[in-house]
Short mmCIF file of C-alpha atoms in Angstrom, two decimals:
data_model
loop_
_atom_site.label_atom_id
_atom_site.label_comp_id
_atom_site.label_asym_id
_atom_site.label_seq_id
_atom_site.Cartn_x
_atom_site.Cartn_y
_atom_site.Cartn_z
CA MET A 128 -26.94 -20.58 11.01
CA VAL A 129 -23.55 -22.13 10.52
CA THR A 130 -24.37 -25.04 13.30
CA SER A 131 -21.80 -25.66 15.76
CA GLY A 132 -19.74 -28.64 16.21
CA LEU A 133 -16.38 -30.15 15.48
CA ASP A 134 -17.37 -31.86 12.06
CA SER A 135 -20.03 -27.57 11.56
CA ALA A 136 -19.74 -26.71 7.28
CA VAL A 137 -16.56 -24.28 7.31
CA GLN A 138 -18.48 -21.68 4.93
CA ILE A 139 -16.83 -19.27 2.34
CA GLY A 140 -20.13 -16.25 1.09
CA ALA A 141 -19.62 -16.79 -3.20
CA LEU A 142 -20.49 -13.92 -5.07
CA VAL A 143 -20.95 -14.48 -9.46
CA PRO A 144 -23.47 -12.48 -11.83
CA LEU A 145 -24.71 -15.85 -12.69
CA THR A 146 -28.33 -14.18 -14.66
CA ARG A 147 -28.50 -10.51 -17.06
CA PRO A 148 -27.35 -8.12 -16.80
CA GLY A 149 -23.93 -9.85 -16.10
CA TRP A 150 -21.75 -11.47 -18.42
CA VAL A 151 -22.93 -15.32 -16.99
CA GLU A 152 -20.87 -17.34 -18.43
CA ALA A 153 -17.63 -16.02 -17.11
CA GLY A 154 -19.62 -16.35 -13.90
CA ARG A 155 -20.67 -19.51 -14.40
CA GLN A 156 -16.92 -20.10 -15.31
CA LEU A 157 -15.77 -18.96 -11.68
CA LEU A 158 -18.66 -21.20 -10.55
CA ALA A 159 -17.01 -24.19 -11.85
CA GLY A 160 -13.82 -22.82 -10.14
CA LEU A 161 -14.82 -21.95 -7.02
CA GLU A 162 -16.95 -25.32 -6.35
CA LEU A 163 -14.06 -27.33 -8.60
CA ALA A 164 -11.73 -26.81 -5.98
CA VAL A 165 -15.03 -26.60 -3.01
CA ARG A 166 -14.56 -30.57 -3.69
CA ASP A 167 -10.59 -31.35 -4.04
CA VAL A 168 -10.24 -29.42 -0.59
CA ASN A 169 -12.86 -31.25 0.98
CA ASP A 170 -11.81 -34.63 -0.24
CA ALA A 171 -8.21 -33.29 1.21
CA GLY A 172 -9.92 -33.30 5.01
CA GLY A 173 -11.41 -30.24 4.47
CA ILE A 174 -10.86 -27.69 6.68
CA ALA A 175 -9.44 -29.80 10.71
CA GLY A 176 -11.54 -32.13 9.73
CA ARG A 177 -14.24 -29.90 9.12
CA PRO A 178 -15.88 -29.78 5.32
CA LEU A 179 -16.29 -26.37 4.04
CA GLU A 180 -19.06 -25.38 2.03
CA LEU A 181 -20.03 -22.37 -0.05
CA VAL A 182 -22.67 -19.83 -0.50
CA VAL A 183 -24.09 -18.68 -3.82
CA ARG A 184 -24.90 -15.40 -4.72
CA ASP A 185 -26.22 -14.04 -8.50
CA THR A 186 -24.82 -10.66 -7.60
CA ALA A 187 -26.32 -10.41 -11.26
CA ALA A 188 -24.11 -7.17 -12.49
CA ASP A 189 -25.65 -4.85 -9.22
CA PRO A 190 -23.63 -3.61 -6.62
CA ASP A 191 -27.10 -2.99 -5.06
CA ARG A 192 -27.83 -7.11 -5.13
CA ALA A 193 -24.25 -7.63 -3.98
CA VAL A 194 -24.44 -4.75 -0.90
CA ALA A 195 -27.10 -7.03 -0.08
CA ALA A 196 -25.64 -10.43 -0.77
CA VAL A 197 -22.54 -9.37 1.69
CA ASP A 198 -25.34 -8.65 4.78
CA GLU A 199 -27.04 -11.27 4.30
CA LEU A 200 -24.20 -13.96 4.02
CA ALA A 201 -23.06 -11.89 6.89
CA ARG A 202 -26.24 -12.55 9.51
CA LEU A 203 -25.38 -15.90 8.34
CA GLY A 204 -22.01 -17.23 9.23
CA VAL A 205 -19.55 -17.72 6.44
CA VAL A 206 -16.25 -16.43 7.15
CA ALA A 207 -14.81 -15.28 4.47
CA LEU A 208 -16.11 -13.87 0.91
CA ALA A 209 -15.20 -15.03 -2.38
CA GLY A 210 -15.37 -14.76 -5.83
CA GLU A 211 -16.94 -11.81 -8.50
CA TYR A 212 -16.18 -10.87 -11.62
CA HIS A 213 -17.64 -6.98 -12.59
CA SER A 214 -15.28 -4.46 -11.15
CA VAL A 215 -18.64 -1.93 -9.99
CA VAL A 216 -19.64 -4.84 -8.07
CA ALA A 217 -17.43 -6.66 -6.69
CA ARG A 218 -16.41 -2.52 -5.69
CA ALA A 219 -19.70 -2.06 -4.10
CA ALA A 220 -19.09 -5.46 -1.91
CA ALA A 221 -14.62 -5.15 -1.09
CA GLY A 222 -16.62 -0.74 0.50
CA ARG A 223 -19.41 -3.68 2.71
CA ALA A 224 -17.30 -6.32 3.62
CA ASP A 225 -14.72 -3.42 4.59
CA ALA A 226 -17.22 -2.02 6.37
CA LEU A 227 -18.80 -5.63 8.66
CA GLY A 228 -15.01 -6.37 8.95
CA LEU A 229 -16.05 -9.02 6.24
CA PRO A 230 -12.60 -10.64 4.91
CA PHE A 231 -13.28 -10.77 0.99
CA LEU A 232 -11.27 -12.06 -1.81
CA CYS A 233 -11.37 -11.13 -5.34
CA SER A 234 -11.28 -13.50 -8.22
CA SER A 235 -11.41 -11.20 -10.87
CA ALA A 236 -11.77 -8.35 -10.81
CA VAL A 237 -9.32 -5.74 -11.40
CA LEU A 238 -10.58 -1.99 -11.54
CA ASP A 239 -7.94 0.09 -9.58
CA ALA A 240 -10.28 1.32 -6.98
CA LEU A 241 -11.08 -1.56 -5.45
CA VAL A 242 -11.05 0.22 -2.11
CA ASP A 243 -11.87 4.18 -0.52
CA ARG A 244 -9.14 3.38 1.37
CA PRO A 245 -6.55 1.27 3.18
CA THR A 246 -7.81 -1.85 3.96
CA ASP A 247 -6.55 -5.68 5.64
CA TRP A 248 -10.37 -7.08 4.83
CA VAL A 249 -10.25 -6.46 0.88
CA ALA A 250 -7.70 -8.56 -0.97
CA ARG A 251 -7.33 -9.50 -5.00
CA LEU A 252 -6.30 -12.95 -7.39
CA ALA A 253 -6.35 -10.47 -10.17
CA PRO A 254 -4.19 -7.47 -11.52
CA PRO A 255 -4.82 -4.36 -11.39
CA GLN A 256 -5.73 -2.90 -14.60
CA SER A 257 -3.62 0.19 -15.19
CA ARG A 258 -0.16 -2.84 -15.04
CA GLY A 259 -2.97 -5.74 -17.92
CA TRP A 260 -4.50 -2.26 -19.86
CA GLN A 261 -0.70 -0.52 -19.82
CA ILE A 262 0.05 -3.91 -21.66
CA TYR A 263 -2.34 -3.95 -24.01
CA ALA A 264 -1.72 -0.51 -24.82
CA ASP A 265 2.12 -1.60 -25.42
CA PHE A 266 1.24 -4.17 -27.46
CA LEU A 267 -0.17 -1.85 -29.66
CA LEU A 268 2.70 0.33 -30.22
CA GLY A 269 4.36 -2.04 -31.21
CA GLU A 270 1.46 -4.20 -33.79
CA GLY A 271 2.37 -0.52 -35.19
CA ARG A 272 -1.65 0.74 -33.82
CA SER A 273 -0.91 3.89 -32.40
CA ARG A 274 -4.14 5.77 -33.86
CA VAL A 275 -6.62 4.24 -31.43
CA ALA A 276 -10.22 4.48 -31.34
CA VAL A 277 -12.27 4.18 -28.06
CA VAL A 278 -16.14 3.72 -27.90
CA ALA A 279 -17.60 3.39 -24.31
CA GLN A 280 -19.62 2.47 -22.68
CA PRO A 281 -21.28 5.23 -19.71
CA SER A 282 -19.19 2.75 -16.34
CA VAL A 283 -16.30 3.47 -13.56
CA TYR A 284 -14.75 0.13 -15.39
CA TRP A 285 -14.74 1.85 -18.93
CA ALA A 286 -13.80 5.34 -17.86
CA ALA A 287 -11.08 4.03 -15.88
CA GLY A 288 -10.38 1.21 -19.08
CA THR A 289 -10.35 4.77 -20.99
CA ARG A 290 -7.94 6.91 -18.52
CA ILE A 291 -5.13 4.53 -18.29
CA LEU A 292 -5.37 3.50 -22.23
CA ARG A 293 -4.93 7.57 -23.39
CA ASP A 294 -2.22 8.31 -21.02
CA HIS A 295 -0.22 5.16 -21.74
CA LEU A 296 -0.22 5.47 -25.26
CA THR A 297 0.00 9.40 -25.63
CA HIS A 298 3.68 9.46 -23.66
CA ARG A 299 4.62 6.73 -25.94
CA GLY A 300 3.94 9.40 -29.26
CA GLY A 301 -0.20 7.25 -29.72
CA SER A 302 -3.05 9.67 -29.63
CA LEU A 303 -7.10 8.25 -28.97
CA ILE A 304 -10.09 8.89 -29.70
CA GLU A 305 -13.42 8.31 -28.11
CA LEU A 306 -16.03 8.16 -30.39
CA ASP A 307 -19.02 9.03 -29.94
CA SER A 308 -22.10 7.08 -30.71
CA LEU A 309 -22.36 2.97 -30.15
CA ALA A 310 -24.49 3.03 -33.64
CA PRO A 311 -22.59 0.46 -36.00
CA PRO A 312 -22.70 2.62 -38.44
CA ALA A 313 -21.27 5.85 -37.33
CA VAL A 314 -18.91 4.27 -35.47
CA CYS A 315 -17.80 2.47 -39.19
CA ASP A 316 -18.26 6.03 -40.06
CA ALA A 317 -15.96 8.07 -37.08
CA LEU A 318 -13.09 5.41 -37.11
CA VAL A 319 -12.87 5.79 -41.58
CA GLU A 320 -13.14 10.22 -40.79
CA HIS A 321 -10.57 9.95 -37.63
CA ARG A 322 -8.37 7.14 -39.96
CA ALA A 323 -8.05 5.97 -36.34
CA THR A 324 -6.04 2.22 -36.83
CA ALA A 325 -7.89 -0.05 -34.35
CA LEU A 326 -11.32 0.42 -32.20
CA LEU A 327 -10.49 -1.12 -28.58
CA LEU A 328 -14.51 -2.01 -28.24
CA LEU A 329 -15.38 -0.96 -24.42
CA VAL A 330 -18.23 -2.56 -23.94
CA GLY A 331 -20.88 -5.10 -22.99
CA THR A 332 -21.23 -8.23 -24.66
CA PRO A 333 -23.54 -8.99 -27.37
CA GLU A 334 -24.84 -5.60 -27.35
CA PRO A 335 -23.67 -3.63 -28.80
CA ALA A 336 -20.11 -5.93 -29.50
CA VAL A 337 -21.53 -8.18 -31.62
CA PRO A 338 -23.17 -6.06 -33.99
CA ILE A 339 -20.61 -3.42 -33.96
CA VAL A 340 -17.52 -5.86 -34.52
CA LYS A 341 -20.03 -7.20 -37.90
CA ALA A 342 -20.93 -3.70 -38.80
CA VAL A 343 -16.63 -3.57 -39.33
CA ARG A 344 -16.11 -7.07 -40.61
CA ARG A 345 -18.01 -6.44 -43.37
CA ASP A 346 -16.80 -2.03 -43.80
CA PRO A 347 -14.25 -2.41 -47.07
CA ARG A 348 -12.94 1.06 -46.47
CA LEU A 349 -12.24 -1.05 -42.50
CA ALA A 350 -9.89 -3.87 -44.02
CA ASP A 351 -6.84 -3.15 -42.49
CA LEU A 352 -7.88 -2.09 -38.85
CA LEU A 353 -7.27 -3.62 -36.05
CA ILE A 354 -10.35 -4.32 -33.06
CA GLY A 355 -9.20 -5.02 -29.75
CA ALA A 356 -10.76 -6.54 -26.71
CA PRO A 357 -8.71 -5.35 -23.74
CA ALA A 358 -11.23 -6.27 -20.81
CA GLY A 359 -11.60 -10.85 -22.04
CA GLN A 360 -14.86 -10.40 -24.20
CA PRO A 361 -13.82 -13.33 -26.25
CA GLU A 362 -12.47 -15.27 -24.32
CA PHE A 363 -16.15 -17.08 -24.22
CA GLY A 364 -17.49 -20.19 -25.86
CA GLU A 365 -20.77 -16.99 -26.60
CA TRP A 366 -17.92 -14.81 -28.37
CA ALA A 367 -17.27 -17.37 -30.67
CA THR A 368 -20.87 -18.80 -31.67
CA LEU A 369 -22.45 -15.56 -32.52
CA LEU A 370 -19.36 -14.06 -33.87
CA GLY A 371 -17.75 -17.70 -36.44
CA LYS A 372 -14.96 -15.97 -38.21
CA ASP A 373 -15.16 -12.08 -37.35
CA GLY A 374 -15.19 -12.51 -33.45
CA ALA A 375 -11.12 -14.36 -34.19
CA ALA A 376 -8.45 -11.90 -34.30
CA ILE A 377 -9.35 -9.94 -31.98
CA PRO A 378 -6.92 -9.53 -29.24
CA PHE A 379 -8.46 -9.13 -25.07
CA LEU A 380 -6.38 -9.43 -21.65
CA ARG A 381 -5.59 -12.89 -20.29
CA TYR A 382 -5.24 -13.67 -16.81
CA LEU A 383 -2.79 -17.49 -17.81
CA PRO A 384 0.81 -18.01 -17.52
CA ASP A 385 2.36 -19.74 -21.02
CA ARG A 386 2.46 -22.71 -18.58
CA LEU A 387 -0.31 -24.02 -16.36
CA THR A 388 1.59 -25.89 -12.81
CA ALA A 389 1.23 -28.80 -12.46
CA LEU A 390 -2.76 -27.95 -10.47
CA GLY A 391 -3.47 -25.96 -13.51
CA ASP A 392 -3.36 -29.57 -15.37
CA GLN A 393 -4.65 -31.71 -13.37
CA VAL A 394 -7.57 -28.16 -12.80
CA GLU A 395 -7.82 -27.78 -16.45
CA ALA A 396 -8.65 -31.45 -17.03
CA ALA A 397 -11.00 -31.61 -14.44
CA LEU A 398 -13.02 -28.25 -15.48
CA ARG A 399 -13.53 -29.68 -19.08
CA ASP A 400 -15.33 -32.77 -17.56
CA GLN A 401 -17.70 -30.51 -16.07
CA LEU A 402 -18.70 -27.68 -18.19
CA PRO A 403 -19.43 -27.82 -21.59
CA LYS A 404 -17.26 -25.61 -23.40
CA ALA A 405 -13.40 -25.47 -22.55
CA PRO A 406 -12.06 -23.50 -18.83
CA SER A 407 -11.12 -20.33 -19.43
CA PHE A 408 -8.27 -18.30 -17.80
CA VAL A 409 -11.88 -17.18 -14.78
CA ALA A 410 -12.47 -20.75 -14.05
CA PHE A 411 -9.17 -20.90 -11.85
CA GLU A 412 -9.38 -18.18 -10.65
CA GLY A 413 -12.41 -19.10 -8.98
CA TYR A 414 -10.74 -22.04 -8.34
CA ASP A 415 -6.98 -20.80 -6.64
CA THR A 416 -9.07 -18.23 -4.80
CA ILE A 417 -10.67 -21.51 -2.91
CA VAL A 418 -6.75 -22.66 -2.49
CA VAL A 419 -5.65 -19.17 -0.54
CA LEU A 420 -8.09 -19.33 1.63
CA ALA A 421 -8.50 -22.93 2.77
CA ASP A 422 -4.57 -22.12 3.15
CA LEU A 423 -5.02 -19.60 5.21
CA LEU A 424 -7.83 -21.31 7.29
CA ARG A 425 -5.65 -24.53 7.58
CA SER A 426 -3.07 -22.39 8.95
CA HIS A 427 -4.87 -19.44 10.87
CA GLY A 428 -8.72 -20.36 11.72
CA THR A 429 -11.73 -19.63 10.94
CA ASP A 430 -11.29 -16.52 12.85
CA ARG A 431 -12.83 -13.55 10.87
CA ARG A 432 -9.60 -10.99 12.00
CA GLY A 433 -7.55 -13.46 11.67
CA LEU A 434 -7.76 -13.86 8.56
CA ALA A 435 -7.68 -10.90 7.51
CA ASN A 436 -4.17 -10.45 9.31
CA SER A 437 -3.45 -13.33 7.27
CA TRP A 438 -2.65 -12.21 3.79
CA GLN A 439 0.98 -12.00 4.41
CA TYR A 440 1.28 -14.89 4.83
CA VAL A 441 -0.05 -16.45 1.82
CA ASP A 442 2.30 -18.23 0.12
CA VAL A 443 0.93 -21.50 -1.97
CA SER A 444 1.34 -22.81 -5.86
CA GLY A 445 -1.39 -22.03 -7.41
CA THR A 446 -3.19 -23.18 -11.15
CA ARG A 447 -1.57 -20.33 -12.66
CA GLY A 448 2.05 -19.91 -10.76
CA ARG A 449 2.97 -19.02 -7.10
CA ILE A 450 0.71 -16.91 -4.60
CA GLN A 451 1.88 -14.50 -2.61
CA LEU A 452 -0.32 -11.24 -1.84
CA THR A 453 1.99 -7.17 -1.09
CA ARG A 454 0.48 -4.42 -0.09
CA PRO A 455 1.41 -2.00 -2.87
CA PRO A 456 1.53 1.52 -2.87
CA GLY A 457 -1.93 3.05 -3.44
CA LEU A 458 -3.50 0.50 -4.21
CA GLY A 459 -5.23 0.10 -0.49
CA LEU A 460 -5.34 -3.93 0.01
CA TRP A 461 -3.50 -6.79 -0.18
CA GLN A 462 -2.65 -7.61 -4.26
CA TRP A 463 -1.18 -11.01 -5.58
CA THR A 464 1.94 -9.56 -6.73
CA TYR A 465 2.92 -11.85 -10.24
CA PRO A 466 -0.22 -13.12 -10.63
CA PRO A 467 0.24 -14.17 -14.98
CA ILE A 468 -0.79 -11.58 -17.72
CA GLN A 469 -1.21 -12.37 -22.38
CA VAL A 470 -2.59 -10.57 -24.54
CA ALA A 471 -4.55 -13.87 -27.05
CA ASP A 472 -6.45 -14.08 -29.26
CA ARG A 473 -9.17 -16.63 -31.32
CA ASP A 474 -7.39 -18.29 -34.49
CA SER A 475 -8.74 -17.04 -37.65
CA ALA A 476 -7.96 -20.58 -38.69
CA ALA A 477 -9.94 -22.44 -36.11
CA VAL A 478 -11.90 -19.92 -33.84
CA GLU A 479 -11.69 -22.56 -31.38
CA ASN A 480 -8.05 -22.39 -30.60
CA PHE A 481 -6.16 -19.38 -29.50
CA ARG A 482 -3.36 -17.73 -29.90
CA ILE A 483 -0.03 -16.17 -27.70
CA ARG A 484 -0.14 -12.04 -29.33
CA TYR A 485 2.10 -10.81 -25.82
CA PRO A 486 4.63 -11.43 -24.92
CA ARG A 487 6.49 -13.66 -27.82
#
């Protein structure tokens, strides 16, 4: 339990995927951003003289495990929840946080239907999937890729992405083909049969994404095919390690601006010192989550209900821009109004470098 007294820690529960089948590298990046921000808050005096403390729980991409973690963290007395990367897991955590009356600022999950009903207990920094994936569809059409195939694993998240892409592409004269098999040879044959101009990987990594990419790259029939990964698989260093040049020129969504803020430049330098690989947008999402929560805790206190009633007052400079929250129609939660969105890929000439493909 949290100890009493003016100098007792203000605790925030952190939900992160740190073991398989979770996306471990994304979880480590997210946690690095959260932890760095907590250190910076405490170096600046904490919350009214009280230290800020993270209580970390590994969700391992398991919704049931996330719900159990929310229950435990609520009993421990945390004032709010932060984090989570996987949309289906974040959805489960958001539902439980809403039921318990525990504020949850989701860092990275994009699923539009993050909550089943309108609530003041849940807010989010990442853009809704519909906005980001529509931008990605516009990018494909702008590149002349109108016959788009997708290979997808069963998931609420992948199904929602497929639906967004299909609706947006077909309304603009394109088409979307859902492939039946995840087996690389069958994927290649189906792409040729359907005369696809792009293949989107709506699958996990390294399996089955990596074998599919290798098979497509080595098939001379598909030399002109664009491979895409809107969910961001190529953002992380593991992708380049496993695929090398085969993993380059695969556009993906990332949530970074053209230029970081002055705070973002400082955070990037600090993250480069502590991470084995370059910081991803997920690390900046983690840092910004604590920036928002710390600002609310300083100005509105540590009462859970008070925090949940204060999202409307958020107006802070984060690592990637000014953060303000609104309630867009149809989402049922508080949402960062204008999070940055890019389409980027790894440079074929130097896979450790990224190129911005959209906006140019």
